Coordinates of C-alpha atoms in Angstrom, one line a residue:
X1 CA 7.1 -5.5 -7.1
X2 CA 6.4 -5.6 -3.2
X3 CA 6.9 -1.9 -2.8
X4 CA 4.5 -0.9 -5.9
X5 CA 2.0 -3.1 -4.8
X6 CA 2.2 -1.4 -0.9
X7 CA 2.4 2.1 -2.8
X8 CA -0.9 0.8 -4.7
X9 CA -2.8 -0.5 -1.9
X10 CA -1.8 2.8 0.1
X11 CA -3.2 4.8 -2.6
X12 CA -6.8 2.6 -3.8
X13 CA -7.2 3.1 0.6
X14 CA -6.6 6.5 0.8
X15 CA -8.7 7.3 -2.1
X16 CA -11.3 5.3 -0.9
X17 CA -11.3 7.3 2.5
X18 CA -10.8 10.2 0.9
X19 CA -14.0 10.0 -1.3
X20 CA -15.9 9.1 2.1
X21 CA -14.7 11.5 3.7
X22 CA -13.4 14.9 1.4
X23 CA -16.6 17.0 2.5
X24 CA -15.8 16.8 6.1
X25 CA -11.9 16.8 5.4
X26 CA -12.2 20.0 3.8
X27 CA -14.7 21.8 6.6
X28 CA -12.7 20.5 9.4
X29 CA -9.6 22.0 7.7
X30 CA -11.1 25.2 6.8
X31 CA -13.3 26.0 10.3
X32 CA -13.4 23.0 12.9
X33 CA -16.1 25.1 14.8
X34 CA -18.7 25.4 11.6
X35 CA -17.5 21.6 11.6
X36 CA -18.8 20.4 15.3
X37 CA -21.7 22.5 14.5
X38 CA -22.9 20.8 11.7
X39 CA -22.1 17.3 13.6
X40 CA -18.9 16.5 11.7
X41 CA -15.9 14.6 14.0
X42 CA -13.4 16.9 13.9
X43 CA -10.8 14.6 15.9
X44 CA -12.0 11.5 13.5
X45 CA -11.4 13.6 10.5
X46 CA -7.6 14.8 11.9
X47 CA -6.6 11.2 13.1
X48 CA -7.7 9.9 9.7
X49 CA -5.9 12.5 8.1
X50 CA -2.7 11.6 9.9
X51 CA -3.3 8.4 9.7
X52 CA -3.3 8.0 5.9
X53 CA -0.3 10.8 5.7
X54 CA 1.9 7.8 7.9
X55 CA 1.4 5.5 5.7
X56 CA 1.9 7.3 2.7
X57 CA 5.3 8.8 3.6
X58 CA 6.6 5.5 5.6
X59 CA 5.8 3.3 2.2
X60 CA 7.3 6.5 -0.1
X61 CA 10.3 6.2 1.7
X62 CA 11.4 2.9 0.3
X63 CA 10.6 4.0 -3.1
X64 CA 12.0 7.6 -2.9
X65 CA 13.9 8.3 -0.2
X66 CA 14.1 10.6 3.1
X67 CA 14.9 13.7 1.8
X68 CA 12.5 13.8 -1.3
X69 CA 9.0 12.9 0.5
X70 CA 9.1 16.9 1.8
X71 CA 9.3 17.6 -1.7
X72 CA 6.9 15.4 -3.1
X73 CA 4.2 16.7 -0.7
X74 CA 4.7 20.1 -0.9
X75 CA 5.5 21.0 -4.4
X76 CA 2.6 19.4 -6.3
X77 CA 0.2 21.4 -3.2
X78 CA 2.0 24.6 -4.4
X79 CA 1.3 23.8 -7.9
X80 CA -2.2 23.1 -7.7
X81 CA -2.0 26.4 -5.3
X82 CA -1.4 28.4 -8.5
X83 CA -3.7 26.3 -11.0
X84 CA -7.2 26.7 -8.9
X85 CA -9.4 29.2 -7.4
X86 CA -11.0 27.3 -4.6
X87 CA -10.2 24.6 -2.1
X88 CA -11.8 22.0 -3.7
X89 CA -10.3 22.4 -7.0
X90 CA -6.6 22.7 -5.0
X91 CA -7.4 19.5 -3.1
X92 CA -8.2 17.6 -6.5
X93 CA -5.5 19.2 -8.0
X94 CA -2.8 18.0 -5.6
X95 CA -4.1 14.6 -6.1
X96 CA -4.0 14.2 -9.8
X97 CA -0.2 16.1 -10.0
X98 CA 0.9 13.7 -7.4
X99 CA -0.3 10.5 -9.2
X100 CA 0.7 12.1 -12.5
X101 CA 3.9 13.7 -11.8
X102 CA 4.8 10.0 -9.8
X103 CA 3.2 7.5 -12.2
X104 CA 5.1 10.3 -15.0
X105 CA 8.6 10.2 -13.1
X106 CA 8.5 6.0 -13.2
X107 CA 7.7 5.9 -16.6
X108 CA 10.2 8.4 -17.6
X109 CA 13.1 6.9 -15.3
X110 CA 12.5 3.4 -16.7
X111 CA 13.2 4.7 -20.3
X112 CA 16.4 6.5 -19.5
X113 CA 18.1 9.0 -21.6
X114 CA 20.4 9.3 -24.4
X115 CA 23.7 11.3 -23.8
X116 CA 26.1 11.5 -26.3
X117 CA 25.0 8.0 -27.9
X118 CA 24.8 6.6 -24.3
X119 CA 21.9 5.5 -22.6
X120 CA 22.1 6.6 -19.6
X121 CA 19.5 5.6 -16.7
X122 CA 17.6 8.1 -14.6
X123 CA 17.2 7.8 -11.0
X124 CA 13.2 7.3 -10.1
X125 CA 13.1 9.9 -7.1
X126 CA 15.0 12.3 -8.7
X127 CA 12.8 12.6 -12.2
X128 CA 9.6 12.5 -10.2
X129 CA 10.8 15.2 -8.3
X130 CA 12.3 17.3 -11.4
X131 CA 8.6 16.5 -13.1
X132 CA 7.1 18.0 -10.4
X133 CA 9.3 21.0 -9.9
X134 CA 8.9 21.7 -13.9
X135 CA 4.8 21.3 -13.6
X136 CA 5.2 24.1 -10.7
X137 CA 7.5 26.2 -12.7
X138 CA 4.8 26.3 -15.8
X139 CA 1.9 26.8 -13.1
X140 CA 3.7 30.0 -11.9
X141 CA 2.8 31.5 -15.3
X142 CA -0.5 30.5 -14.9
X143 CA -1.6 33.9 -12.1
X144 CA 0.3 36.2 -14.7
X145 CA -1.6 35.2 -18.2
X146 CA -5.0 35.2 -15.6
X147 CA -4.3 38.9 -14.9
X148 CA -3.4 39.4 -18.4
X149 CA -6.6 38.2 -20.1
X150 CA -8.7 39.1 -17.2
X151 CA -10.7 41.8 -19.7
X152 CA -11.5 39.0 -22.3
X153 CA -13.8 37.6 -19.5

């Protein structure tokens, strides 16, 4: 219960900041000198940015584990990667597969499985992470039916 409710107040605060903030988060990140031009703090924007990724992975690591947090911030990027067309769309993308695929992976590891007339529990990490990884395996199809159906408009 402790460690949900830190994951939950880490998320409701870096939501929060990122809604303030995602306009100059994603012009700092795509050309810090357009950025100072137009008055936006690019050293703000970066310290916030790390900030918020601390936290995040320090509390993740209680619920997941070392080794999976590379994984959990990298594959749902690369899956929104292949989903969208612009920066935007990946950066909202990433959000919503990361809350889905771990809100998704909890659910599914607290029902467990049935092997052989066994029930048989799942670990959390590890079915968060296989969610994910299955999300990104679908999304690779995505490109390929694009270019497919591309002359249907």
């Amino acid at each position: 219960p402790r460690d949900l409710l830190l994951l939950v107040v880490t998320f409701v605060l870096t939501l929060v900041v990122l809604i303030w903030r995602a306009n100059h988060f994603l012009l700092a990140s795509f050309n810090a000198s357009l950025a100072r031009s137009r008055g936006v703090s690019v050293a703000l924007n970066n310290y916030l940015f790390i900030l918020l990724l601390a936290l995040i992975v320090n509390f993740s690591i209680w619920t997941v584990g070392v080794l999976l947090i590379n994984a959990m911030l990298i594959v749902p990027a690369a899956t929104a990667t292949n989903l969208t067309q612009t920066m935007r769309q990946m950066f909202r993308y990433t959000l919503g597969i990361s809350v889905f695929t771990g809100l998704g992976g909890l659910w599914l590891s607290s029902k467990g499985v049935v092997i052989g007339g066994v029930q048989r529990d799942l670990g959390t990490s590890g079915t968060i992470i296989m969610l994910s990884v299955g999300l990104f395996a679908l999304s690779m199809t995505v490109p390929y039916l694009r270019g497919k159906f591309r002359h249907l408009g």
